[in-house]
Short mmCIF file of C-alpha atoms and ligand atoms in Angstrom, two decimals:
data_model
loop_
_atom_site.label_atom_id
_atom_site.label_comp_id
_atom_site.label_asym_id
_atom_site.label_seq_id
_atom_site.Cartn_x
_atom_site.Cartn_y
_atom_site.Cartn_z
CA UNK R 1 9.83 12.08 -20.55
CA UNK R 2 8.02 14.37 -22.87
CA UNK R 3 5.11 13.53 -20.84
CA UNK R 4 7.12 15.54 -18.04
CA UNK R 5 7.30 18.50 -20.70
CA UNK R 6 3.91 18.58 -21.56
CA UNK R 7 2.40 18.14 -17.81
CA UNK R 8 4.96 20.93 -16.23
CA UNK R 9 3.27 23.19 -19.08
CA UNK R 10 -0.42 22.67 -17.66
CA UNK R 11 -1.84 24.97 -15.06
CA UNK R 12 -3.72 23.26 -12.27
CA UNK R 13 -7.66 22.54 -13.34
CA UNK R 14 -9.97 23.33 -10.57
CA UNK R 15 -12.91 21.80 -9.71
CA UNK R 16 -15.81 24.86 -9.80
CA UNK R 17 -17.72 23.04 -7.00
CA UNK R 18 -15.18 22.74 -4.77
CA UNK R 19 -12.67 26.12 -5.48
CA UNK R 20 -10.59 26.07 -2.37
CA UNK R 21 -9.71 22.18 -3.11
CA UNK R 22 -5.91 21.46 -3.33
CA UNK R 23 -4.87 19.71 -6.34
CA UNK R 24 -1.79 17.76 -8.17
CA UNK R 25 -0.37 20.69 -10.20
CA UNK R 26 0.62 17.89 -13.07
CA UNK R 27 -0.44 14.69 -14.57
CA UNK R 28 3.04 12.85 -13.86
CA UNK R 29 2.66 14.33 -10.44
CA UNK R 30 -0.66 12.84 -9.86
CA UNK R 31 1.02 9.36 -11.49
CA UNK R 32 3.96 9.57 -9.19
CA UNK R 33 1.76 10.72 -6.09
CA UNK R 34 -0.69 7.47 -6.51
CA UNK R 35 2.38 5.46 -7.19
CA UNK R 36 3.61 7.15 -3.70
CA UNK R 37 0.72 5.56 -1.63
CA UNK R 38 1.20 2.18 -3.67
CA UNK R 39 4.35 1.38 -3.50
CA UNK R 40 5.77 0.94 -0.10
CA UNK R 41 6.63 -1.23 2.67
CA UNK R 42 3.93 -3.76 0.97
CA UNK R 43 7.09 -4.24 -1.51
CA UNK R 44 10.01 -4.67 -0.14
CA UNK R 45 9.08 -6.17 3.34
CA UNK R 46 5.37 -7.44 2.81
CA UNK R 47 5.58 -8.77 -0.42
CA UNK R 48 8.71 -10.96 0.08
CA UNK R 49 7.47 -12.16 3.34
CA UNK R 50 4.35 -13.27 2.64
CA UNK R 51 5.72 -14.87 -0.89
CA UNK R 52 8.01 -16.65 1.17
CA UNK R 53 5.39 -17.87 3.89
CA UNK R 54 3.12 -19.24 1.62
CA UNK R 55 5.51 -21.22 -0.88
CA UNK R 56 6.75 -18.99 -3.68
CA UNK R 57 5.83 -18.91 -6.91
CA UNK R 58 2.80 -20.02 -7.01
CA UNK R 59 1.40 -17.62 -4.14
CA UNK R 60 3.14 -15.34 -6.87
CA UNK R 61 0.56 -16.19 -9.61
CA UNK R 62 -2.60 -16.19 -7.21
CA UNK R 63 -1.46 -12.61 -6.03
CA UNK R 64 -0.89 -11.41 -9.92
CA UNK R 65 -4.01 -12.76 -10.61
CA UNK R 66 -6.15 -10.88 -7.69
CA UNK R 67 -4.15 -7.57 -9.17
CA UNK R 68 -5.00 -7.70 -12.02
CA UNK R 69 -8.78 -8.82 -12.06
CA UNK R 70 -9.56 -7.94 -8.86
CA UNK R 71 -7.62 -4.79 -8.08
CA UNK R 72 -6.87 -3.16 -11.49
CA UNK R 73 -10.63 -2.92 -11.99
CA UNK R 74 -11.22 -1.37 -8.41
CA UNK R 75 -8.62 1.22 -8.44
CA UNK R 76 -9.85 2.48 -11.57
CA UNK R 77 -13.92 2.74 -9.63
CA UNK R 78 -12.15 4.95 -6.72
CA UNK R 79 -10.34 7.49 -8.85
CA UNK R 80 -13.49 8.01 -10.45
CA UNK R 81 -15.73 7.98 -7.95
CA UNK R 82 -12.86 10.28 -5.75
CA UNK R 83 -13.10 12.44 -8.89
CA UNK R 84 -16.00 12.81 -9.51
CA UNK R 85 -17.27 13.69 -5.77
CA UNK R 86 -14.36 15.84 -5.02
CA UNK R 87 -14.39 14.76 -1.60
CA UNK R 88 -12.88 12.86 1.62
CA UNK R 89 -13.72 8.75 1.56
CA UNK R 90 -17.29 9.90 2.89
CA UNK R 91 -18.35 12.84 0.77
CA UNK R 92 -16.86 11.34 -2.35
CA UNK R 93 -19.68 8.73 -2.31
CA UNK R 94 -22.25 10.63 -1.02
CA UNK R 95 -21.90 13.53 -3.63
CA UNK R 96 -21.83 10.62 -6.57
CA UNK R 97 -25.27 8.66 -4.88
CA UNK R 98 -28.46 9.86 -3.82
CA UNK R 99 -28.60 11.72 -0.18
CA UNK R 100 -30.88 8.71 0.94
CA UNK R 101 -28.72 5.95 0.58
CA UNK R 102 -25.87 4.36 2.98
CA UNK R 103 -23.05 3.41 0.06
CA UNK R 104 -20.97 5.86 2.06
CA UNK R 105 -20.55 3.40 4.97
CA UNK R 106 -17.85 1.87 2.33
CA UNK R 107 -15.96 5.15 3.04
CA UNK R 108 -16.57 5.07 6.97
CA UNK R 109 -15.06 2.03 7.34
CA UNK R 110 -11.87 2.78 4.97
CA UNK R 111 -11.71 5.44 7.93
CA UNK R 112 -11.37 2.54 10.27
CA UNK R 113 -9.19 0.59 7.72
CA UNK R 114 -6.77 3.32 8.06
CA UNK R 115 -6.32 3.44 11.58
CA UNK R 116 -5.81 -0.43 11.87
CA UNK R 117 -3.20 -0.15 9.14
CA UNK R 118 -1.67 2.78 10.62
CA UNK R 119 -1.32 0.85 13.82
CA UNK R 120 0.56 -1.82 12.54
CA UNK R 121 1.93 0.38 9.58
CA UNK R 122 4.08 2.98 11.61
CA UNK R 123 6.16 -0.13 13.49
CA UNK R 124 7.18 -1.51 10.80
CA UNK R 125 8.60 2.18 9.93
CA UNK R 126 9.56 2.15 13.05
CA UNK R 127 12.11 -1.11 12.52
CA UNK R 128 13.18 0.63 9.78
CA UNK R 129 14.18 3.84 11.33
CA UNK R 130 16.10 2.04 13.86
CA UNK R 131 17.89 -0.03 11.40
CA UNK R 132 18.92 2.91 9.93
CA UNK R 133 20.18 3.96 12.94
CA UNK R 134 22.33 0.73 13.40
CA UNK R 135 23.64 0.47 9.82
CA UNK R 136 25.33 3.83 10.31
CA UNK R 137 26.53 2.67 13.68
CA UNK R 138 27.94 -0.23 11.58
CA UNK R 139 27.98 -4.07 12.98
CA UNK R 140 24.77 -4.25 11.01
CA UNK R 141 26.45 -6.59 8.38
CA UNK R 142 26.56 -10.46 8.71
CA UNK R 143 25.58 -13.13 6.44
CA UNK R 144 24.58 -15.03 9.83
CA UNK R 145 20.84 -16.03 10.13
CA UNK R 146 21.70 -16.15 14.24
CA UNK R 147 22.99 -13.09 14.32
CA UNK R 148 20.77 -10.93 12.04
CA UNK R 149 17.85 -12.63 13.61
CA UNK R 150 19.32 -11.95 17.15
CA UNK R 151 19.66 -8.57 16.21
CA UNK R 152 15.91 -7.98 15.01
CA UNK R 153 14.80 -9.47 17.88
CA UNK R 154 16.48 -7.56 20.30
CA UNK R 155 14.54 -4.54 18.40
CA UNK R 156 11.16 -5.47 18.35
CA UNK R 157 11.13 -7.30 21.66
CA UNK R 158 12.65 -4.04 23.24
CA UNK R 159 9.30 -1.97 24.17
CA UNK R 160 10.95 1.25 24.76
CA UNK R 161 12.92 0.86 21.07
CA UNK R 162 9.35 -0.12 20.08
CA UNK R 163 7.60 2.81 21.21
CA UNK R 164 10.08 5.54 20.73
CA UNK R 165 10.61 4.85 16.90
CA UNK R 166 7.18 4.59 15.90
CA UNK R 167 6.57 8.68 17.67
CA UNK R 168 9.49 9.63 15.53
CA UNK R 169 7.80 7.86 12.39
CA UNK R 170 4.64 9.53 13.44
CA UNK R 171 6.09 12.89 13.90
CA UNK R 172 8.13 12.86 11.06
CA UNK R 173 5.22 11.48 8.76
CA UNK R 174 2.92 14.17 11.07
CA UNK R 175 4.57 17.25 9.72
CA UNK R 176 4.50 16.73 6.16
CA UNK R 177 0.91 15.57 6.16
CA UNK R 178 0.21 19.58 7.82
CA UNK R 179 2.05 20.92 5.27
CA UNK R 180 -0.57 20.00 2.74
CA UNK R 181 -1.12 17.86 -0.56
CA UNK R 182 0.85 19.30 -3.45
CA UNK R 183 3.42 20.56 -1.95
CA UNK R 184 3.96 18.18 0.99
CA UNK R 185 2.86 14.69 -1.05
CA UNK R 186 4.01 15.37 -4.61
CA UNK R 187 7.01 17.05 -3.41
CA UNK R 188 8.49 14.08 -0.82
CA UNK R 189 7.66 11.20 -3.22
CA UNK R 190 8.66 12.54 -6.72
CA UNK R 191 11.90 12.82 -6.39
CA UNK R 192 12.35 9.59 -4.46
CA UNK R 193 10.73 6.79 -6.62
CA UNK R 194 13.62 6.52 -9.50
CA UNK R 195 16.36 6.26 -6.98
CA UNK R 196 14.70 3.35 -4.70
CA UNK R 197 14.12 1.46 -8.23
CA UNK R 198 18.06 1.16 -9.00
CA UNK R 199 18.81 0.81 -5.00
CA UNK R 200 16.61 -2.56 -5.65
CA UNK R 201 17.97 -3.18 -9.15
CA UNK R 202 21.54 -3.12 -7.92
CA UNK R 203 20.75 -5.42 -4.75
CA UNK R 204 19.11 -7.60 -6.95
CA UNK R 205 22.34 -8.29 -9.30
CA UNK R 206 24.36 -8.55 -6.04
CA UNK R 207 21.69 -11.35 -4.97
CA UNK R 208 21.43 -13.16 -8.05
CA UNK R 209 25.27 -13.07 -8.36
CA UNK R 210 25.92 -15.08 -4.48
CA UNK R 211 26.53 -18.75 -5.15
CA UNK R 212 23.44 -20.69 -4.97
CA UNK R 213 20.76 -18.28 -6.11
CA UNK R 214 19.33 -20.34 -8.58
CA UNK R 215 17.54 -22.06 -6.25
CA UNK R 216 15.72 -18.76 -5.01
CA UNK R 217 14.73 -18.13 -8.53
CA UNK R 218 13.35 -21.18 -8.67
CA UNK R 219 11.55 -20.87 -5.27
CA UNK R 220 9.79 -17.29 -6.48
CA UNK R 221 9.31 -18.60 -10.30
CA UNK R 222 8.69 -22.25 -10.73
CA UNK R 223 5.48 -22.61 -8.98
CA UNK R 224 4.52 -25.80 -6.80
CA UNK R 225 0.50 -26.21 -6.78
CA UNK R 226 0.49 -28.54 -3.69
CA UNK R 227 1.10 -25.09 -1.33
CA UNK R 228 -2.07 -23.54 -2.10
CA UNK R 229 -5.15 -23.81 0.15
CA UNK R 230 -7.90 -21.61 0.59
CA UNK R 231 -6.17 -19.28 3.04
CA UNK R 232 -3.63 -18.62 0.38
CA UNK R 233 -5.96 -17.56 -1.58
CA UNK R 234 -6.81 -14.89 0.88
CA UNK R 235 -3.98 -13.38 1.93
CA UNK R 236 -2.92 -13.17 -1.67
CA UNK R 237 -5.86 -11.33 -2.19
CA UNK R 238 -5.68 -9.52 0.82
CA UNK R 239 -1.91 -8.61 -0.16
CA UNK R 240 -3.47 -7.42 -3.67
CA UNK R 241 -5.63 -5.20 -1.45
CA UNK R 242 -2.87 -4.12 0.92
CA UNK R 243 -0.38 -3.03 -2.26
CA UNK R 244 -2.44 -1.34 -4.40
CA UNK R 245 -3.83 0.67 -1.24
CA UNK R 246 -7.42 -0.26 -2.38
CA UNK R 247 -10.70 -1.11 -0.65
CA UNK R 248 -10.56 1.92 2.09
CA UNK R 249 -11.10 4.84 0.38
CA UNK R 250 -7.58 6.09 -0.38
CA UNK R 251 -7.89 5.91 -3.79
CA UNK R 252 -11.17 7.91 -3.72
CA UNK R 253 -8.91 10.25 -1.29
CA UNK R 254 -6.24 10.71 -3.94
CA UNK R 255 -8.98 10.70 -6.92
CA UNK R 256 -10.86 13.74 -5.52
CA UNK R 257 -6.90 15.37 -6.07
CA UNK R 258 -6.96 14.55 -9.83
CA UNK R 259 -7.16 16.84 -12.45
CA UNK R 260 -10.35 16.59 -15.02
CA UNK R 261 -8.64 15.76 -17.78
CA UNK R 262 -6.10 12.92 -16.08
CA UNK R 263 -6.72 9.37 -17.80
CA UNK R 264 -8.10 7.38 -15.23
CA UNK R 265 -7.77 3.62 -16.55
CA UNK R 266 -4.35 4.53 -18.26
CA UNK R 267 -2.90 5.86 -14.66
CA UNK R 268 -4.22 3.29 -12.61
CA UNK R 269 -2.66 0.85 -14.93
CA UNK R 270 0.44 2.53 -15.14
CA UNK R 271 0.40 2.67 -11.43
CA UNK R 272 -0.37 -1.38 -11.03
CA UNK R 273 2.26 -2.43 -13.61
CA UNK R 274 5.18 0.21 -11.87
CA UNK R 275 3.87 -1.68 -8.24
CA UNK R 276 4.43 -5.23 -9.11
CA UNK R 277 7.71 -4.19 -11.14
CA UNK R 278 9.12 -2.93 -7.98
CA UNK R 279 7.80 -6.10 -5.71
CA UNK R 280 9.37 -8.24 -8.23
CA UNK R 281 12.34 -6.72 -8.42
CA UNK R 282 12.13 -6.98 -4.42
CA UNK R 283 11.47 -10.30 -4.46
CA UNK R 284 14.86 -10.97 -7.33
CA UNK R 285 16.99 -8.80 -4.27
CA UNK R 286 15.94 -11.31 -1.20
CA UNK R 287 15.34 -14.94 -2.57
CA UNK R 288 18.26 -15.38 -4.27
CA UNK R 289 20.34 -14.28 -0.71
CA UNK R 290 18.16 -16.22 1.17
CA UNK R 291 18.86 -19.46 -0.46
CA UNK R 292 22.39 -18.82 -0.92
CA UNK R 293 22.78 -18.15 2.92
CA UNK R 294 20.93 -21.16 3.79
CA UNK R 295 18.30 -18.96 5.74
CA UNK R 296 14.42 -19.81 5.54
CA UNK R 297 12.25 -18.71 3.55
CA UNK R 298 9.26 -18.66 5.58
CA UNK R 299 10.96 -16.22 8.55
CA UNK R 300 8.02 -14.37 8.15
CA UNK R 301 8.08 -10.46 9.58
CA UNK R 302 11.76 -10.56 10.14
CA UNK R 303 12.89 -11.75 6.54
CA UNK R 304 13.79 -8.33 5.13
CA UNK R 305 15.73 -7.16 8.29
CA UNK R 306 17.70 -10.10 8.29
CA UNK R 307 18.38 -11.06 4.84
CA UNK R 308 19.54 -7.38 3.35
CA UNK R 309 22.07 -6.76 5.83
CA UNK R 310 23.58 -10.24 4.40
CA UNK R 311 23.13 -8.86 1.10
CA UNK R 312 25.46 -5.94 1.72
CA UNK R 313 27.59 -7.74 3.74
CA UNK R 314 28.82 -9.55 0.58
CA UNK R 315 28.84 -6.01 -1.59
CA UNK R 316 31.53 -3.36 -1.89
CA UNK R 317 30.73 -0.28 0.12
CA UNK R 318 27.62 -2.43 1.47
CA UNK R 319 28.36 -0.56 5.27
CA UNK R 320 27.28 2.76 2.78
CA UNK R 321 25.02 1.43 0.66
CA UNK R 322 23.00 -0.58 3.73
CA UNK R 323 21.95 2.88 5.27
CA UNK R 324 20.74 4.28 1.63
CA UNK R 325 18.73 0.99 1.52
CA UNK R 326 17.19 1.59 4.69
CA UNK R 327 16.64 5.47 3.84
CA UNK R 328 15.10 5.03 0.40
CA UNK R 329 13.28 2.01 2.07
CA UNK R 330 11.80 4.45 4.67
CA UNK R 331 10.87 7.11 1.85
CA UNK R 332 9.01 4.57 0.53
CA UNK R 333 7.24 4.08 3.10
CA UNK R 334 6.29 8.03 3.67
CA UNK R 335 4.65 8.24 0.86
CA UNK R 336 2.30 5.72 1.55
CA UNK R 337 1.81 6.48 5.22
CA UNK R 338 0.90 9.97 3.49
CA UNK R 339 -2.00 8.66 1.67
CA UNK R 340 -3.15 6.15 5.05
CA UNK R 341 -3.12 9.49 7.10
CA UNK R 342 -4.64 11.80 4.08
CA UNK R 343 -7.81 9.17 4.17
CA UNK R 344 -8.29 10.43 8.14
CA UNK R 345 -7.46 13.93 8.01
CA UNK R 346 -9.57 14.50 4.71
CA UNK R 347 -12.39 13.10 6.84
CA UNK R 348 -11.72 15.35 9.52
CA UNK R 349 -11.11 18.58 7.60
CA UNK R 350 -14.20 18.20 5.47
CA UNK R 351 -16.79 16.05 6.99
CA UNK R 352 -16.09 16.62 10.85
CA UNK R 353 -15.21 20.69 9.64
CA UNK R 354 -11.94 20.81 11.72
CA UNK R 355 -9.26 23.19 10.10
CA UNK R 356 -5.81 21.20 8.75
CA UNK R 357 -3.83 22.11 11.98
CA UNK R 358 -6.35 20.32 14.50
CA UNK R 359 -6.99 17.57 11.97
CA UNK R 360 -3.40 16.24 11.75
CA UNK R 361 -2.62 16.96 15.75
CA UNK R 362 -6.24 15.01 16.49
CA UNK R 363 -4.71 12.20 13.53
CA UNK R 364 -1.16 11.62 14.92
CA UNK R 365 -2.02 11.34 19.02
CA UNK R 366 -4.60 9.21 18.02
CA UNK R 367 -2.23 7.28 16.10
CA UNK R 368 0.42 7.40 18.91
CA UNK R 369 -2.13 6.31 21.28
CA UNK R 370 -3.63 3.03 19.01
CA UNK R 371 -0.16 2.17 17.16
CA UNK R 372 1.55 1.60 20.72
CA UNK R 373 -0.77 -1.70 21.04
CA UNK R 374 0.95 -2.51 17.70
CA UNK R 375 4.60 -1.48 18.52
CA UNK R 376 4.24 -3.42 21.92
CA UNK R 377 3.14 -6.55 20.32
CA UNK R 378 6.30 -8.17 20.22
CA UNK R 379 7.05 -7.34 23.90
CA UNK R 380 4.80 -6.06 26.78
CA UNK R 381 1.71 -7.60 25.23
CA UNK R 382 2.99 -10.20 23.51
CA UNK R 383 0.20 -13.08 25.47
CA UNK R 384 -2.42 -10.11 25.03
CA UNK R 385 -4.05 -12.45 21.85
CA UNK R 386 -7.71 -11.79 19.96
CA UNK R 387 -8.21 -15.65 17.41
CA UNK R 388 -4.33 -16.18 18.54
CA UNK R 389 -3.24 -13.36 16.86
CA UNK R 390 -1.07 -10.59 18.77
CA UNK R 391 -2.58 -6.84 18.37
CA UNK R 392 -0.07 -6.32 15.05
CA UNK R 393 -0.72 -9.23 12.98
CA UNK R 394 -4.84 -8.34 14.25
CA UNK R 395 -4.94 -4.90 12.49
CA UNK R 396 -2.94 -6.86 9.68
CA UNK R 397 -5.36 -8.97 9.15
CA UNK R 398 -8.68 -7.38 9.85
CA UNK R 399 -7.72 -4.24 7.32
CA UNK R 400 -5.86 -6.10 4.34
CA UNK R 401 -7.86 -9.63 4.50
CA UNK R 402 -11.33 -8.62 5.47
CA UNK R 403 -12.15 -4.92 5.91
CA UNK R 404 -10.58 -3.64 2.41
CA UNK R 405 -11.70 -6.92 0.33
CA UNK R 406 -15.44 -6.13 2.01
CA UNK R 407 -15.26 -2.25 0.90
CA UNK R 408 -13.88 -3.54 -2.69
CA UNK R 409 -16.89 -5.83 -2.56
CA UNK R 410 -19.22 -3.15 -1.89
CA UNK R 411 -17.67 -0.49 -4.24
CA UNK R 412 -17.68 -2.89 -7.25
CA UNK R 413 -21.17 -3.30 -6.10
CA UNK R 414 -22.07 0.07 -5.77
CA UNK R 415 -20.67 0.83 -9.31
CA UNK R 416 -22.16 -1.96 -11.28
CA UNK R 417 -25.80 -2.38 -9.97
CA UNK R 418 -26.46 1.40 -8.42
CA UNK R 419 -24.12 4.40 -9.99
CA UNK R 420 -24.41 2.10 -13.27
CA UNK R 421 -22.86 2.07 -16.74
CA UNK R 422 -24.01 5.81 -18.07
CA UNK R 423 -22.23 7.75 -14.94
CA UNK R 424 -19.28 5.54 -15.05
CA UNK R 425 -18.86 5.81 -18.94
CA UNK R 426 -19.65 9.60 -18.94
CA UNK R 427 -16.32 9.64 -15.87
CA UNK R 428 -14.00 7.49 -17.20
CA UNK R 429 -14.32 8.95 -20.58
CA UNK R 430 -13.53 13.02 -19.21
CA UNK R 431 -17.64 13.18 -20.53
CA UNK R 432 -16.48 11.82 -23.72
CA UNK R 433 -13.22 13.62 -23.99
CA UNK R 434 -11.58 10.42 -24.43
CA UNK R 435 -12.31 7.67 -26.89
CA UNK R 436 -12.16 4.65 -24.71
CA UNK R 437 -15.72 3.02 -24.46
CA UNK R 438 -14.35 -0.30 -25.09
CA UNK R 439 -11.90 -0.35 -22.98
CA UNK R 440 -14.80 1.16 -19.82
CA UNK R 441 -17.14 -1.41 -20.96
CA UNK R 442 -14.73 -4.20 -20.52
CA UNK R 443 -13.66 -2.79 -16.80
CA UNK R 444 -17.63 -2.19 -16.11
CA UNK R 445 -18.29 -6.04 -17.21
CA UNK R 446 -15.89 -6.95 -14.58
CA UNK R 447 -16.88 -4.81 -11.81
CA UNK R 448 -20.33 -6.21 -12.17
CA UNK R 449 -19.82 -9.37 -12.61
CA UNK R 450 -16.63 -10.76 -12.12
CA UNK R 451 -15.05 -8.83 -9.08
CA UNK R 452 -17.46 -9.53 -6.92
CA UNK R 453 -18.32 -13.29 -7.33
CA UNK R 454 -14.28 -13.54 -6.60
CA UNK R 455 -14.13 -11.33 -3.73
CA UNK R 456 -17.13 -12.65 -1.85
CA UNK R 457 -15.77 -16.86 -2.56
CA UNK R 458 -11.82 -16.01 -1.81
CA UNK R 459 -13.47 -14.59 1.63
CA UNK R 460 -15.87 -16.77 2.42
CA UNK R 461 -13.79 -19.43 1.61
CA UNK R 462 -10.90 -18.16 3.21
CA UNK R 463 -12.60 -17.25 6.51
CA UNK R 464 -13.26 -21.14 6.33
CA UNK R 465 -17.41 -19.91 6.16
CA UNK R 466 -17.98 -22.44 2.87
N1 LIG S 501 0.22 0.26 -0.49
C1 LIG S 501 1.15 0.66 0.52
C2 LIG S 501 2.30 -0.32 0.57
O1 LIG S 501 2.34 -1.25 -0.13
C3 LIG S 501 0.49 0.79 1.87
C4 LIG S 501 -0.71 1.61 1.82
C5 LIG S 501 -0.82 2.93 1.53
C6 LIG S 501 -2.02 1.14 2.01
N2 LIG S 501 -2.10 3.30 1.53
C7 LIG S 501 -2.87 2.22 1.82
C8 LIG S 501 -2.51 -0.11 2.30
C9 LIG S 501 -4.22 2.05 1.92
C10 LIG S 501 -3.86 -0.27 2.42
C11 LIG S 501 -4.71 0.79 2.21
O2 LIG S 501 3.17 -0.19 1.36
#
């Protein structure tokens, strides 16, 4: 709290090369705008899903493990480098390297990272829009896995349903992004955060409450080894990735916002610790139910949509509290769609020189246009399949599992062997504002070394290459 005293009392630092820059007017607000694009729909429907499609507990470890050695160190590289460069993805790199040198194609393709997640992204807003839609219509609650799976499927295998949602996603997401960064980002997920944490705290003591829970907890906390192959190892790491909104140039997006004398490694840890919290406490709000309903597990996709509504049904007031789920669910998800979109029109507005107006109209048809291959995945082109995999679960796995792990490669990379120890010290430390050289030669050690040995065998091993 007094950290809210001090940062209301700080005026905006601008940066002098870039004066017309927008900026997070305070330190909490850059904190609660990066925890905005991190927390999201990777919590509370990703998270649980693919925990529960790849055994539990000890996918859990695998994917706390990748966070913290792989993506901790990574997040902490884009801030800086976004920082430092004051730029989109693209310029951010180029200002921090020589005008020679290709490192920005690690920006270019978090361009193309963006769209793919986007795609896929903006559906799964979609579901949730219309589910808020049918929890205020009420007949949303049943502790039936027939019927709550009926009803999902009737949604996603609907292509009009589909379609329509995800344009009132994109429009709705669309606006705000025109409005601009402080006041449209900071603004929409501030206030939002706190009340989606004790939405998921008090689902979670409902959950843990239902007869036969234990056996949920046990599923997402006593790990069993024999699960784990070398795809898990993947798609943990991909999910890693995917929830700390790493690997594409977001970060760099959002770092280029922050103010001069914002901690970097402090924030960025503060923001990985807050994510997991909240996917944890996800997790404690849908295994529990799911074993005490007798549903599976591994439903994949659908879990979320049809294990909450069994939740409420089994709450007082849960025909209430079901559609402030499903709104604080789909705030959530705003904020990060924010900082998806932000990584395009940044691009546009700076790089391609197209004023804020034509860069978010250009950004949201072209969404429209791609997303639909998404949103009609589970109907019209449901046999249209690239390596078996529909158009959705394609993007999925293309951004989280190959393109953002490759750019994370490549930036860790970049910042051990090229921009090198002196520039990243001279950063991290606000040019020696700070007194946190141990802590910056620890996180350099690991970028160099470490992150990228793991990155490059969890792929190539995962991609079944070795
Ligand atoms: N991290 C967000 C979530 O968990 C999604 C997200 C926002 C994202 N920005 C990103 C994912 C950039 C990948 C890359 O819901």
């Amino acid at each position: 709290m007094s950290e809210a005293v001090e940062a209301s009392s700080v005026e905006p630092a601008k940066s002098a090369s870039a004066p017309q820059r927008d900026m997070f007017a305070t330190k909490l607000g850059v904190l609660l705008a990066t925890l905005g694009s991190a927390v999201g729909l990777g919590n509370i429907w990703k998270f649980p899903y693919l925990t529960g499609s790849n055994g539990g507990a000890a996918f859990l470890i695998i994917y706390i493990l990748c966070t913290l050695v792989i993506g901790l160190p990574i997040m902490v590289t884009e801030h800086v480098i976004g920082r430092t460069g004051r730029g989109d993805a693209v310029a951010s790199i180029r200002k921090v390297t020589s005008k020679k040198s290709i490192w920005w194609l690690i920006g270019a393709s978090g361009i193309l990272s963006a769209f793919l997640i986007m795609a896929f992204y903006t559906e799964v807003a979609a579901w949730v829009l219309a589910y808020i839609v049918k929890a205020i219509s009420g007949g949303l609650l049943s502790t039936s896995a027939e019927v709550n799976t009926a009803a999902f499927t009737s949604l996603v295998t609907n292509p009009t349903l589909s379609l329509i949602w995800q344009w009132i996603d994109l429009a709705i997401v669309g606006i705000i992004i025109w409005l601009g960064v402080s006041k449209g980002i900071e603004a929409t997920t501030k206030r939002l955060m706190p009340i989606l944490f004790l939405m998921l705290v008090a689902v979670g003591i409902r959950s843990l409450t239902l007869p036969g829970a234990a056996e949920g907890l046990k599923f997402l906390f006593q790990p069993d080894f024999s699960k784990i192959t070398g795809t898990t190892f993947l798609v943990a790491m991909g999910l890693a990735f995917f929830k700390l909104s790493i690997g594409m140039g977001c970060m760099i997006t959002y770092g280029s916002y922050f103010r001069n004398d914002q901690n970097i490694p402090v924030t960025a840890t503060r923001v990985v610790f807050s994510d997991l919290a909240v996917s944890l406490l996800a997790g404690i709000a849908i295994f529990p139910a799911v074993f005490a309903f007798g549903f599976k597990p591994d439903a994949g996709a659908s879990l979320l949509f049809i294990t909450i509504p069994a939740v409420f049904a089994k709450m007082p007031l849960g025909n209430i509290f079901v559609v402030v789920f499903f709104i604080l669910t789909f705030f959530a998800s705003v904020g990060a769609q924010l900082s998806l979109i932000e990584v395009i029109v940044s691009f546009l507005q700076s790089t391609i020189k197209l004023d804020r107006t034509k860069s978010s109209i250009a950004t949201i048809v072209a969404l429209a246009l791609f997303g639909s291959l998404a949103a009609l995945s589970n109907s019209t082109l449901a046999n249209f399949k690239l390596f078996g995999l529909t158009p959705f679960d394609l993007f999925d796995f293309v951004s989280s599992n190959i393109l953002q792990p490759v750019g994370g490669l490549f930036l860790a990379i970049f910042v051990g062997w090229a921009w090198g120890r002196k520039n990243f010290q001279a950063a991290l430390s606000n040019d020696g504002a700070l007194a946190n050289q141990r802590i910056t030669n620890v996180i350099f050690f690991i970028l160099r070394f470490i992150t990228p040995v793991l990155v490059l065998i969890v792929l190539l091993n995962g991609l079944k290459l070795i």
